């Protein structure tokens, strides 16, 4: 304890001395002035930032259809809606100028004809690219067309019946050597079998789900079969960019759901196919526009006369009896509410060479029908049993009614019993290819604007493979050949009139009705351009 006391006193003394020294030093020294800061130059005021514009939402149109896509492959697709899609994501050497039936250059800049019409030489644009930036050259055109020829799918006749060979002279020149001069060959080059497709397509087999496309204003970015198809502007397209950069196509089960979708605003456009009742109702909707498409659309009944089958429709008198029993005026009024018109040939009314040959059978001529059927061995005690096929959505909800009314008309003879059968479009098309349907309803939209397009695909041996070869006749083949190569329209008309006479005589296909298509849009939708080709060009929408 004593040691601690001493230590504490010493510590106090030391601290006292230090405190005195510190105090005296602070008191005797004058405080130093704080150094003056060098004044900073005045800052230049920053300009006010320009407010960033609010990004404009990407323009999108949604199109609703009851239709279906079959094959995304030009080597096998042969239905109108699929061709419509192809005309928006691909293109040919020539095309129909929108709003007209006039052909204009497209992938080709020009062409020349040699050897009296047997050789066509096309000069390609030099800026053609597929949707991924891959250049498209003459070699791609040749590869794609030869691929169609080798695969030999439904539309291959559009090439094989006319083209003997196709070669690339250089990267930008394509040479066609034809089997014979063809008056309308330029029109053929505007159809999908002549479209160049991306190298990703399988070389020697059908590539049904391929979405690589060709050279067109849009590219496919999404496809869920029978549900949704999304198209976006092709950044490498050589021409004018689509006015609407994104198109969504939604597939609906039937016309009722399609109508509800346009009424509720879920879609911007309702296209193919609404019922006549729906169309009349929608015309009264002040928020919608209803526009009719010029009509080169025909409906017909195929009676399968394929010799390899056991169908009673192989007998020409059976076919003639059916032709006489059908009443077109009744069909138009009861099923289509007067929106169609009776058709008496496969060549549509208003097209040069049209001849109303089936008027000779009459409409609903029961007595004449019974006479023909009697010649085939059928009567009230031995009735003709006919399977009549229809498809529920491809041609709209009226198809069931069409089948029912035709059944009633045929059974009114007292000599025919009709069994109705149906299948969805993809199955229906497959059945047709296999010649698995005795009698079936179809419709036709033009591939190219010429009477040949309404005769050769149905009546020429081999060209009608897509219908299961229901008809083949050497005399008809010869007439079609002569009509195709005749050099003047007057001469061609003479042959097409003979073709229609032969069509009436053999009655393998019964023309029914000709009509218009109708498109319904919201009021703000602009750029709908429709013409006799009946193709809907999405890239013109704005």
Short mmCIF file of C-alpha atoms in Angstrom, two decimals:
data_model
loop_
_atom_site.label_atom_id
_atom_site.label_comp_id
_atom_site.label_asym_id
_atom_site.label_seq_id
_atom_site.Cartn_x
_atom_site.Cartn_y
_atom_site.Cartn_z
CA UNK A 1 0.00 0.00 0.00
CA UNK A 2 2.95 2.57 0.98
CA UNK A 3 4.67 1.96 -2.36
CA UNK A 4 1.50 2.82 -4.21
CA UNK A 5 1.17 6.16 -2.44
CA UNK A 6 4.67 7.32 -3.49
CA UNK A 7 4.13 6.38 -7.04
CA UNK A 8 0.85 8.28 -7.18
CA UNK A 9 2.46 11.54 -5.90
CA UNK A 10 5.15 11.43 -8.52
CA UNK A 11 2.59 10.88 -11.23
CA UNK A 12 0.55 13.91 -10.11
CA UNK A 13 3.65 16.11 -10.12
CA UNK A 14 4.66 15.09 -13.64
CA UNK A 15 1.18 15.75 -15.01
CA UNK A 16 1.15 19.20 -13.35
CA UNK A 17 4.42 20.21 -15.00
CA UNK A 18 3.28 19.05 -18.42
CA UNK A 19 0.05 21.01 -18.08
CA UNK A 20 1.91 24.27 -17.21
CA UNK A 21 4.23 23.91 -20.21
CA UNK A 22 1.39 23.29 -22.56
CA UNK A 23 -0.61 26.25 -21.26
CA UNK A 24 2.26 28.70 -21.55
CA UNK A 25 3.06 27.61 -25.10
CA UNK A 26 -0.48 28.09 -26.22
CA UNK A 27 -0.78 31.51 -24.56
CA UNK A 28 2.47 32.99 -25.97
CA UNK A 29 2.07 31.90 -29.70
CA UNK A 30 -0.11 34.00 -32.00
CA UNK A 31 -2.62 31.92 -33.84
CA UNK A 32 -1.84 31.41 -37.52
CA UNK A 33 -4.38 32.50 -40.13
CA UNK A 34 -6.02 29.74 -42.04
CA UNK A 35 -4.75 29.67 -45.62
CA UNK A 36 -7.12 31.33 -48.04
CA UNK A 37 -8.68 28.98 -50.61
CA UNK A 38 -8.11 29.77 -54.26
CA UNK A 39 -11.52 30.64 -55.64
CA UNK A 40 -12.84 28.01 -58.06
CA UNK A 41 -14.01 29.14 -61.46
CA UNK A 42 -17.74 29.27 -61.82
CA UNK A 43 -19.11 25.99 -63.18
CA UNK A 44 -20.84 26.05 -66.56
CA UNK A 45 -24.42 25.02 -65.93
CA UNK A 46 -25.23 21.62 -67.42
CA UNK A 47 -27.86 21.66 -70.12
CA UNK A 48 -31.13 20.13 -69.09
CA UNK A 49 -31.34 16.49 -70.16
CA UNK A 50 -33.66 15.82 -73.08
CA UNK A 51 -36.35 13.52 -71.76
CA UNK A 52 -36.14 10.07 -73.36
CA UNK A 53 -39.19 9.31 -75.48
CA UNK A 54 -41.46 6.57 -74.24
CA UNK A 55 -40.79 3.59 -76.50
CA UNK A 56 -43.61 2.98 -78.95
CA UNK A 57 -45.12 -0.46 -78.40
CA UNK A 58 -44.36 -2.90 -81.19
CA UNK A 59 -47.25 -3.01 -83.63
CA UNK A 60 -48.92 -6.41 -83.68
CA UNK A 61 -52.00 -7.67 -85.44
CA UNK A 62 -53.73 -10.87 -84.37
CA UNK A 63 -55.55 -12.81 -87.10
CA UNK A 64 -58.05 -15.53 -86.23
CA UNK A 65 -58.83 -18.45 -88.56
CA UNK A 66 -60.68 -21.75 -88.42
CA UNK A 67 -58.30 -23.07 -91.05
CA UNK A 68 -55.27 -25.30 -90.57
CA UNK A 69 -51.71 -25.46 -91.89
CA UNK A 70 -50.96 -28.82 -93.49
CA UNK A 71 -47.27 -28.98 -94.50
CA UNK A 72 -44.77 -26.13 -94.13
CA UNK A 73 -43.03 -27.72 -97.10
CA UNK A 74 -43.49 -26.42 -100.64
CA UNK A 75 -42.90 -29.96 -101.89
CA UNK A 76 -46.16 -31.23 -100.38
CA UNK A 77 -48.39 -28.33 -99.31
CA UNK A 78 -51.37 -28.00 -101.61
CA UNK A 79 -54.09 -26.14 -99.75
CA UNK A 80 -54.99 -22.51 -99.94
CA UNK A 81 -54.34 -21.35 -96.39
CA UNK A 82 -50.90 -22.96 -96.21
CA UNK A 83 -50.06 -21.33 -99.56
CA UNK A 84 -51.22 -18.02 -98.10
CA UNK A 85 -48.74 -18.38 -95.21
CA UNK A 86 -46.01 -19.36 -97.67
CA UNK A 87 -46.66 -16.24 -99.74
CA UNK A 88 -45.86 -14.19 -96.64
CA UNK A 89 -42.67 -16.00 -95.60
CA UNK A 90 -41.38 -16.95 -99.05
CA UNK A 91 -41.63 -15.76 -102.63
CA UNK A 92 -41.22 -16.76 -106.25
CA UNK A 93 -39.44 -15.43 -109.30
CA UNK A 94 -42.58 -13.51 -110.20
CA UNK A 95 -45.70 -12.63 -108.20
CA UNK A 96 -49.14 -11.13 -108.67
CA UNK A 97 -49.05 -7.42 -108.04
CA UNK A 98 -51.25 -6.83 -104.97
CA UNK A 99 -54.74 -5.75 -105.89
CA UNK A 100 -54.45 -6.99 -109.49
CA UNK A 101 -54.05 -10.10 -111.62
CA UNK A 102 -50.94 -8.57 -113.20
CA UNK A 103 -47.63 -10.41 -112.83
CA UNK A 104 -44.55 -8.47 -111.75
CA UNK A 105 -40.87 -9.31 -111.02
CA UNK A 106 -40.11 -10.45 -107.49
CA UNK A 107 -37.00 -12.54 -106.78
CA UNK A 108 -36.14 -12.16 -110.45
CA UNK A 109 -35.41 -8.77 -111.98
CA UNK A 110 -36.29 -9.88 -115.50
CA UNK A 111 -36.64 -12.86 -117.82
CA UNK A 112 -36.18 -13.75 -121.46
CA UNK A 113 -37.73 -16.41 -123.66
CA UNK A 114 -35.75 -18.46 -126.13
CA UNK A 115 -36.26 -21.35 -128.57
CA UNK A 116 -39.85 -20.40 -129.43
CA UNK A 117 -41.04 -20.51 -125.84
CA UNK A 118 -39.33 -23.70 -124.74
CA UNK A 119 -36.57 -21.98 -122.73
CA UNK A 120 -37.04 -19.33 -120.03
CA UNK A 121 -34.06 -17.57 -118.48
CA UNK A 122 -34.53 -15.58 -115.25
CA UNK A 123 -32.07 -13.01 -113.94
CA UNK A 124 -32.15 -12.86 -110.13
CA UNK A 125 -31.73 -9.90 -107.84
CA UNK A 126 -28.28 -9.84 -106.23
CA UNK A 127 -29.47 -8.95 -102.73
CA UNK A 128 -31.56 -12.02 -101.90
CA UNK A 129 -31.15 -13.52 -98.43
CA UNK A 130 -33.00 -16.03 -96.32
CA UNK A 131 -34.35 -14.93 -92.94
CA UNK A 132 -31.12 -15.86 -91.11
CA UNK A 133 -28.92 -13.87 -93.49
CA UNK A 134 -27.84 -16.81 -95.65
CA UNK A 135 -27.52 -15.61 -99.28
CA UNK A 136 -30.03 -17.02 -101.76
CA UNK A 137 -28.62 -17.68 -105.22
CA UNK A 138 -29.58 -19.41 -108.44
CA UNK A 139 -28.29 -22.66 -106.96
CA UNK A 140 -30.91 -22.41 -104.19
CA UNK A 141 -33.68 -21.89 -106.74
CA UNK A 142 -32.52 -24.94 -108.69
CA UNK A 143 -32.07 -27.06 -105.54
CA UNK A 144 -35.56 -26.21 -104.30
CA UNK A 145 -37.34 -26.90 -107.60
CA UNK A 146 -35.51 -30.18 -108.19
CA UNK A 147 -36.37 -31.15 -104.62
CA UNK A 148 -40.07 -30.70 -105.44
CA UNK A 149 -39.64 -32.84 -108.54
CA UNK A 150 -37.83 -35.61 -106.67
CA UNK A 151 -40.18 -35.77 -103.67
CA UNK A 152 -43.21 -35.87 -106.01
CA UNK A 153 -45.70 -34.56 -103.47
CA UNK A 154 -49.20 -33.28 -104.18
CA UNK A 155 -48.26 -30.04 -106.02
CA UNK A 156 -45.27 -31.46 -107.90
CA UNK A 157 -47.26 -31.66 -111.14
CA UNK A 158 -47.04 -27.86 -111.35
CA UNK A 159 -43.35 -28.41 -112.04
CA UNK A 160 -43.01 -31.91 -113.48
CA UNK A 161 -45.76 -31.47 -116.10
CA UNK A 162 -43.96 -28.48 -117.58
CA UNK A 163 -40.26 -28.47 -116.65
CA UNK A 164 -37.84 -30.83 -118.34
CA UNK A 165 -34.80 -29.40 -116.55
CA UNK A 166 -33.71 -26.41 -114.48
CA UNK A 167 -30.09 -25.28 -114.13
CA UNK A 168 -28.03 -22.45 -112.66
CA UNK A 169 -26.12 -20.68 -115.44
CA UNK A 170 -24.29 -18.68 -112.76
CA UNK A 171 -25.06 -17.40 -109.25
CA UNK A 172 -27.76 -15.07 -110.51
CA UNK A 173 -29.18 -16.77 -113.61
CA UNK A 174 -31.68 -19.65 -113.70
CA UNK A 175 -32.50 -21.50 -116.92
CA UNK A 176 -35.69 -23.54 -117.38
CA UNK A 177 -36.00 -25.96 -120.26
CA UNK A 178 -39.67 -26.83 -120.68
CA UNK A 179 -41.18 -30.04 -121.99
CA UNK A 180 -43.14 -27.87 -124.42
CA UNK A 181 -43.97 -24.18 -124.81
CA UNK A 182 -46.51 -23.11 -122.16
CA UNK A 183 -48.60 -19.97 -122.60
CA UNK A 184 -48.87 -19.33 -118.84
CA UNK A 185 -45.47 -20.50 -117.55
CA UNK A 186 -44.73 -17.15 -115.91
CA UNK A 187 -47.85 -17.65 -113.75
CA UNK A 188 -46.49 -20.99 -112.55
CA UNK A 189 -43.33 -19.36 -111.21
CA UNK A 190 -45.53 -17.38 -108.81
CA UNK A 191 -46.70 -20.59 -107.06
CA UNK A 192 -45.01 -22.16 -103.98
CA UNK A 193 -43.51 -25.22 -105.74
CA UNK A 194 -41.19 -22.72 -107.47
CA UNK A 195 -40.25 -20.84 -104.27
CA UNK A 196 -36.62 -21.27 -103.12
CA UNK A 197 -36.49 -22.73 -99.60
CA UNK A 198 -33.74 -22.52 -96.99
CA UNK A 199 -30.97 -25.16 -97.14
CA UNK A 200 -32.21 -26.46 -93.75
CA UNK A 201 -35.06 -28.29 -95.49
CA UNK A 202 -34.41 -32.02 -95.70
CA UNK A 203 -33.09 -32.69 -99.20
CA UNK A 204 -35.05 -35.77 -100.26
CA UNK A 205 -38.05 -36.07 -97.95
CA UNK A 206 -41.06 -34.03 -96.88
CA UNK A 207 -40.20 -31.70 -94.01
CA UNK A 208 -43.70 -30.89 -92.75
CA UNK A 209 -42.77 -28.92 -89.61
CA UNK A 210 -39.81 -26.98 -91.00
CA UNK A 211 -40.04 -23.25 -90.27
CA UNK A 212 -36.84 -21.97 -91.94
CA UNK A 213 -38.97 -20.60 -94.78
CA UNK A 214 -37.59 -18.85 -97.83
CA UNK A 215 -37.07 -15.29 -99.07
CA UNK A 216 -40.06 -13.24 -97.94
CA UNK A 217 -41.12 -10.24 -95.86
CA UNK A 218 -41.69 -12.32 -92.71
CA UNK A 219 -39.96 -15.13 -90.86
CA UNK A 220 -41.61 -17.72 -88.62
CA UNK A 221 -40.57 -17.31 -84.98
CA UNK A 222 -43.07 -19.68 -83.38
CA UNK A 223 -45.42 -22.36 -84.56
CA UNK A 224 -47.60 -24.58 -82.39
CA UNK A 225 -49.63 -26.66 -84.80
CA UNK A 226 -53.36 -25.86 -84.77
CA UNK A 227 -52.82 -23.30 -82.00
CA UNK A 228 -50.60 -20.37 -82.90
CA UNK A 229 -48.27 -19.12 -85.63
CA UNK A 230 -46.10 -16.03 -85.05
CA UNK A 231 -44.46 -14.13 -87.90
CA UNK A 232 -41.94 -11.32 -87.48
CA UNK A 233 -40.38 -9.01 -90.05
CA UNK A 234 -37.44 -10.57 -91.89
CA UNK A 235 -34.46 -8.23 -91.23
CA UNK A 236 -32.75 -9.42 -94.41
CA UNK A 237 -35.68 -8.94 -96.77
CA UNK A 238 -34.72 -7.11 -99.96
CA UNK A 239 -38.01 -5.27 -100.41
CA UNK A 240 -40.12 -2.85 -98.46
CA UNK A 241 -40.37 -3.85 -94.83
CA UNK A 242 -43.77 -5.05 -93.57
CA UNK A 243 -45.88 -2.19 -92.32
CA UNK A 244 -46.82 -4.35 -89.33
CA UNK A 245 -43.67 -5.97 -87.91
CA UNK A 246 -45.41 -8.80 -86.07
CA UNK A 247 -48.37 -10.98 -87.02
CA UNK A 248 -49.94 -13.55 -84.73
CA UNK A 249 -52.27 -16.14 -86.25
CA UNK A 250 -54.54 -18.00 -83.84
CA UNK A 251 -56.38 -21.14 -84.85
CA UNK A 252 -59.98 -21.55 -83.68
CA UNK A 253 -62.03 -24.69 -83.48
CA UNK A 254 -65.10 -23.31 -85.23
CA UNK A 255 -66.83 -20.20 -86.55
CA UNK A 256 -68.65 -19.56 -83.26
CA UNK A 257 -65.44 -19.16 -81.26
CA UNK A 258 -63.92 -17.11 -84.08
CA UNK A 259 -66.88 -14.74 -84.04
CA UNK A 260 -66.72 -14.36 -80.25
CA UNK A 261 -63.00 -13.60 -80.49
CA UNK A 262 -63.52 -10.68 -82.91
CA UNK A 263 -66.51 -9.38 -80.93
CA UNK A 264 -64.55 -9.40 -77.67
CA UNK A 265 -61.52 -7.76 -79.26
CA UNK A 266 -59.26 -10.76 -78.66
CA UNK A 267 -58.25 -10.65 -82.32
CA UNK A 268 -57.97 -7.80 -84.81
CA UNK A 269 -59.04 -9.75 -87.90
CA UNK A 270 -61.39 -12.70 -88.45
CA UNK A 271 -60.54 -14.53 -91.67
CA UNK A 272 -61.66 -17.87 -93.05
CA UNK A 273 -64.27 -18.82 -92.17
CA UNK A 274 -67.38 -17.26 -90.61
CA UNK A 275 -70.92 -18.46 -91.30
CA UNK A 276 -73.31 -16.35 -93.40
CA UNK A 277 -75.42 -15.74 -90.27
CA UNK A 278 -72.37 -14.50 -88.37
CA UNK A 279 -71.34 -12.23 -91.22
CA UNK A 280 -74.77 -10.57 -91.39
CA UNK A 281 -74.73 -10.03 -87.63
CA UNK A 282 -71.21 -8.58 -87.60
CA UNK A 283 -72.12 -6.09 -90.34
CA UNK A 284 -74.27 -4.34 -87.71
CA UNK A 285 -71.36 -4.01 -85.25
CA UNK A 286 -70.22 -0.36 -85.36
CA UNK A 287 -66.74 -1.32 -84.12
CA UNK A 288 -66.03 -3.63 -87.06
CA UNK A 289 -65.51 -3.48 -90.82
CA UNK A 290 -66.79 -6.28 -93.04
CA UNK A 291 -65.16 -6.60 -96.45
CA UNK A 292 -65.95 -9.07 -99.23
CA UNK A 293 -63.25 -10.64 -101.38
CA UNK A 294 -63.79 -10.89 -105.16
CA UNK A 295 -64.96 -14.40 -105.92
CA UNK A 296 -63.01 -16.98 -107.85
CA UNK A 297 -63.70 -19.46 -105.06
CA UNK A 298 -65.63 -22.59 -106.07
CA UNK A 299 -67.18 -25.56 -104.26
CA UNK A 300 -67.57 -28.99 -105.84
CA UNK A 301 -68.26 -32.65 -105.13
CA UNK A 302 -65.66 -35.30 -106.08
CA UNK A 303 -67.10 -38.67 -107.17
CA UNK A 304 -64.28 -41.18 -107.02
CA UNK A 305 -63.99 -43.20 -110.21
CA UNK A 306 -60.57 -44.67 -109.45
CA UNK A 307 -60.50 -48.08 -111.16
CA UNK A 308 -58.50 -49.64 -108.31
CA UNK A 309 -61.44 -49.17 -105.92
CA UNK A 310 -64.77 -50.97 -105.59
CA UNK A 311 -66.75 -47.74 -105.40
CA UNK A 312 -70.08 -47.63 -107.30
CA UNK A 313 -69.06 -44.12 -108.40
CA UNK A 314 -66.82 -45.80 -110.99
CA UNK A 315 -70.00 -46.11 -113.08
CA UNK A 316 -70.52 -42.99 -115.20
CA UNK A 317 -74.31 -43.36 -114.93
CA UNK A 318 -74.09 -43.22 -111.14
CA UNK A 319 -72.15 -39.99 -111.43
CA UNK A 320 -74.61 -38.52 -113.92
CA UNK A 321 -77.53 -39.50 -111.69
CA UNK A 322 -75.97 -37.71 -108.73
CA UNK A 323 -75.28 -34.65 -110.89
CA UNK A 324 -78.95 -34.47 -111.91
CA UNK A 325 -80.27 -34.87 -108.36
CA UNK A 326 -78.33 -31.96 -106.84
CA UNK A 327 -80.19 -28.66 -106.59
CA UNK A 328 -77.70 -25.77 -106.46
CA UNK A 329 -80.29 -23.08 -105.85
CA UNK A 330 -81.55 -24.96 -102.81
CA UNK A 331 -77.99 -25.29 -101.50
CA UNK A 332 -77.34 -21.59 -101.96
CA UNK A 333 -80.50 -20.50 -100.14
CA UNK A 334 -80.71 -23.07 -97.34
CA UNK A 335 -77.04 -23.40 -96.50
CA UNK A 336 -75.46 -20.11 -97.57
CA UNK A 337 -78.44 -17.74 -97.27
CA UNK A 338 -78.02 -16.56 -100.86
CA UNK A 339 -74.40 -15.46 -100.42
CA UNK A 340 -73.11 -17.88 -103.10
CA UNK A 341 -74.35 -18.51 -106.64
CA UNK A 342 -74.97 -21.72 -108.59
CA UNK A 343 -72.00 -22.92 -110.63
CA UNK A 344 -72.30 -25.17 -113.68
CA UNK A 345 -68.64 -25.75 -114.54
CA UNK A 346 -65.29 -25.97 -112.78
CA UNK A 347 -64.17 -22.85 -114.65
CA UNK A 348 -65.68 -19.99 -112.61
CA UNK A 349 -68.18 -17.52 -113.98
CA UNK A 350 -66.53 -14.37 -115.25
CA UNK A 351 -63.39 -16.14 -116.46
CA UNK A 352 -62.85 -16.40 -120.18
CA UNK A 353 -63.98 -19.73 -121.67
CA UNK A 354 -66.62 -20.41 -118.95
CA UNK A 355 -69.41 -22.65 -120.25
CA UNK A 356 -72.41 -23.63 -118.09
CA UNK A 357 -72.36 -27.27 -119.18
CA UNK A 358 -73.98 -28.83 -116.08
CA UNK A 359 -77.18 -26.85 -116.66
CA UNK A 360 -78.10 -29.68 -119.04
CA UNK A 361 -78.65 -31.93 -116.01
CA UNK A 362 -80.89 -29.34 -114.38
CA UNK A 363 -81.18 -28.69 -110.64
CA UNK A 364 -82.92 -31.34 -108.58
CA UNK A 365 -84.06 -33.22 -111.70
CA UNK A 366 -85.30 -36.32 -109.86
CA UNK A 367 -86.71 -38.14 -112.87
CA UNK A 368 -83.51 -37.75 -114.89
CA UNK A 369 -81.49 -38.88 -111.88
CA UNK A 370 -83.58 -42.04 -111.55
CA UNK A 371 -83.16 -42.80 -115.27
CA UNK A 372 -79.37 -42.65 -115.01
CA UNK A 373 -79.34 -44.69 -111.80
CA UNK A 374 -81.60 -47.31 -113.38
CA UNK A 375 -79.07 -47.69 -116.20
CA UNK A 376 -76.50 -48.42 -113.50
CA UNK A 377 -78.80 -51.09 -112.00
CA UNK A 378 -80.23 -49.16 -109.02
CA UNK A 379 -83.88 -48.80 -108.04
CA UNK A 380 -86.11 -48.61 -104.96
CA UNK A 381 -85.42 -52.28 -104.19
CA UNK A 382 -81.70 -52.09 -104.88
CA UNK A 383 -80.55 -48.72 -103.62
CA UNK A 384 -77.19 -47.11 -104.25
CA UNK A 385 -75.32 -46.89 -100.96
CA UNK A 386 -73.17 -43.76 -100.99
CA UNK A 387 -70.59 -42.66 -98.42
CA UNK A 388 -70.48 -38.85 -98.43
CA UNK A 389 -67.52 -37.19 -96.66
CA UNK A 390 -67.22 -33.65 -95.26
CA UNK A 391 -64.69 -31.83 -93.06
CA UNK A 392 -65.93 -29.74 -90.10
CA UNK A 393 -63.68 -26.66 -89.92
CA UNK A 394 -61.65 -26.05 -93.08
CA UNK A 395 -64.58 -24.58 -95.00
CA UNK A 396 -66.41 -23.27 -91.95
CA UNK A 397 -69.39 -24.36 -89.89
CA UNK A 398 -71.73 -24.48 -92.91
CA UNK A 399 -70.12 -27.71 -94.09
CA UNK A 400 -72.23 -29.95 -91.87
CA UNK A 401 -75.37 -28.30 -93.25
CA UNK A 402 -74.08 -28.65 -96.82
CA UNK A 403 -73.58 -32.38 -96.32
CA UNK A 404 -77.02 -32.79 -94.74
CA UNK A 405 -78.86 -30.92 -97.50
CA UNK A 406 -77.07 -32.85 -100.28
CA UNK A 407 -77.96 -36.07 -98.46
CA UNK A 408 -81.63 -35.01 -98.47
CA UNK A 409 -81.50 -34.13 -102.17
CA UNK A 410 -79.94 -37.45 -103.15
CA UNK A 411 -82.27 -39.52 -100.99
CA UNK A 412 -85.25 -37.67 -102.50
CA UNK A 413 -84.68 -39.87 -105.56
CA UNK A 414 -85.81 -42.87 -103.50
CA UNK A 415 -82.92 -44.77 -105.05
CA UNK A 416 -79.95 -43.60 -102.95
CA UNK A 417 -79.05 -44.14 -99.29
CA UNK A 418 -76.39 -41.73 -98.01
CA UNK A 419 -74.10 -42.32 -95.04
CA UNK A 420 -72.40 -39.12 -93.86
CA UNK A 421 -68.82 -39.32 -92.63
CA UNK A 422 -66.42 -36.60 -91.51
CA UNK A 423 -62.77 -36.08 -90.62
CA UNK A 424 -60.63 -33.11 -89.56
CA UNK A 425 -58.78 -31.42 -92.40
CA UNK A 426 -55.34 -33.03 -92.07
CA UNK A 427 -56.91 -36.50 -91.92
CA UNK A 428 -59.36 -35.60 -94.69
CA UNK A 429 -56.49 -34.58 -96.99
CA UNK A 430 -54.68 -37.82 -96.18
CA UNK A 431 -57.78 -39.85 -96.99
CA UNK A 432 -58.12 -38.00 -100.30
CA UNK A 433 -54.52 -38.75 -101.25
CA UNK A 434 -55.13 -42.43 -100.52
CA UNK A 435 -58.36 -42.50 -102.56
CA UNK A 436 -60.15 -43.53 -99.37
CA UNK A 437 -63.34 -41.48 -99.88
CA UNK A 438 -66.17 -42.44 -102.24
CA UNK A 439 -67.65 -38.94 -102.48
CA UNK A 440 -66.23 -35.83 -100.84
CA UNK A 441 -66.70 -32.06 -100.71
CA UNK A 442 -63.86 -29.72 -101.59
CA UNK A 443 -63.29 -26.08 -102.43
CA UNK A 444 -60.80 -24.43 -104.75
CA UNK A 445 -58.98 -21.13 -104.60
CA UNK A 446 -56.85 -20.20 -107.60
CA UNK A 447 -53.15 -21.08 -107.80
CA UNK A 448 -52.82 -18.88 -110.87
CA UNK A 449 -55.41 -16.94 -112.84
CA UNK A 450 -56.08 -19.12 -115.87
CA UNK A 451 -58.75 -21.71 -116.89
CA UNK A 452 -55.99 -24.32 -116.81
CA UNK A 453 -55.86 -23.93 -113.02
CA UNK A 454 -59.53 -24.95 -112.78
CA UNK A 455 -59.22 -27.96 -115.06
CA UNK A 456 -55.78 -29.61 -115.16
CA UNK A 457 -55.40 -30.16 -111.37
CA UNK A 458 -58.69 -32.10 -111.33
CA UNK A 459 -58.92 -33.78 -114.68
CA UNK A 460 -55.42 -34.58 -115.96
CA UNK A 461 -54.08 -38.06 -115.27
CA UNK A 462 -51.48 -37.78 -112.51
CA UNK A 463 -52.08 -34.11 -111.75
CA UNK A 464 -54.99 -35.10 -109.49
CA UNK A 465 -52.91 -37.30 -107.16
CA UNK A 466 -53.91 -34.98 -104.30
CA UNK A 467 -57.48 -36.28 -104.81
CA UNK A 468 -56.36 -39.89 -105.06
CA UNK A 469 -56.50 -40.13 -108.88
CA UNK A 470 -60.32 -40.12 -109.04
CA UNK A 471 -60.36 -39.63 -112.81
CA UNK A 472 -58.17 -40.50 -115.79
CA UNK A 473 -59.07 -40.22 -119.45
CA UNK A 474 -56.76 -40.13 -122.48
CA UNK A 475 -59.05 -37.89 -124.52
CA UNK A 476 -59.25 -35.37 -121.68
CA UNK A 477 -55.46 -35.44 -121.27
CA UNK A 478 -55.03 -34.62 -124.95
CA UNK A 479 -57.46 -31.70 -124.80
CA UNK A 480 -55.74 -30.27 -121.73
CA UNK A 481 -52.39 -30.57 -123.47
CA UNK A 482 -53.62 -28.72 -126.56
CA UNK A 483 -55.21 -25.97 -124.44
CA UNK A 484 -51.97 -25.42 -122.54
CA UNK A 485 -49.76 -24.91 -125.57
CA UNK A 486 -52.14 -23.02 -127.88
CA UNK A 487 -50.71 -19.61 -128.66
CA UNK A 488 -53.85 -17.46 -128.71
CA UNK A 489 -56.69 -16.99 -126.24
CA UNK A 490 -59.29 -17.69 -128.94
CA UNK A 491 -57.67 -21.02 -129.72
CA UNK A 492 -57.35 -21.89 -126.05
CA UNK A 493 -61.00 -20.97 -125.45
CA UNK A 494 -62.07 -23.49 -128.11
CA UNK A 495 -60.20 -26.26 -126.27
CA UNK A 496 -61.47 -25.29 -122.82
CA UNK A 497 -65.04 -25.38 -124.05
CA UNK A 498 -64.42 -28.94 -125.30
CA UNK A 499 -62.85 -29.80 -121.95
CA UNK A 500 -65.96 -28.58 -120.14
CA UNK A 501 -68.20 -30.58 -122.45
CA UNK A 502 -66.16 -33.70 -121.65
CA UNK A 503 -66.32 -32.85 -117.93
CA UNK A 504 -70.14 -32.79 -118.13
CA UNK A 505 -70.22 -36.06 -120.06
CA UNK A 506 -68.00 -37.99 -117.62
CA UNK A 507 -69.12 -36.12 -114.47
CA UNK A 508 -66.18 -37.11 -112.21
CA UNK A 509 -66.53 -33.83 -110.34
CA UNK A 510 -69.81 -32.00 -109.83
CA UNK A 511 -69.53 -28.19 -109.63
CA UNK A 512 -71.82 -26.77 -106.95
CA UNK A 513 -71.37 -23.11 -106.06
CA UNK A 514 -69.18 -20.08 -106.59
CA UNK A 515 -68.75 -17.47 -103.93
CA UNK A 516 -66.91 -14.77 -102.10
CA UNK A 517 -64.81 -14.85 -98.99
CA UNK A 518 -65.42 -12.32 -96.23
CA UNK A 519 -62.92 -10.68 -93.89
CA UNK A 520 -63.90 -8.86 -90.67
CA UNK A 521 -61.55 -6.36 -89.02
CA UNK A 522 -61.50 -3.83 -86.23
CA UNK A 523 -62.13 -0.26 -87.43
CA UNK A 524 -58.50 0.81 -87.00
CA UNK A 525 -57.06 -1.98 -89.17
CA UNK A 526 -55.81 -0.62 -92.48
CA UNK A 527 -54.05 -2.08 -95.49
CA UNK A 528 -56.33 -5.01 -96.29
CA UNK A 529 -55.71 -5.62 -100.01
CA UNK A 530 -57.61 -8.50 -101.60
CA UNK A 531 -58.01 -9.44 -105.24
CA UNK A 532 -59.03 -12.41 -107.45
CA UNK A 533 -55.97 -14.39 -106.26
CA UNK A 534 -57.71 -14.28 -102.85
CA UNK A 535 -54.33 -14.23 -101.07
CA UNK A 536 -54.18 -12.21 -97.85
CA UNK A 537 -50.87 -10.35 -97.80
CA UNK A 538 -50.17 -9.70 -94.12
CA UNK A 539 -47.22 -7.43 -94.91
CA UNK A 540 -49.55 -4.74 -96.29
CA UNK A 541 -51.46 -4.38 -93.01
CA UNK A 542 -50.86 -1.08 -91.25
#
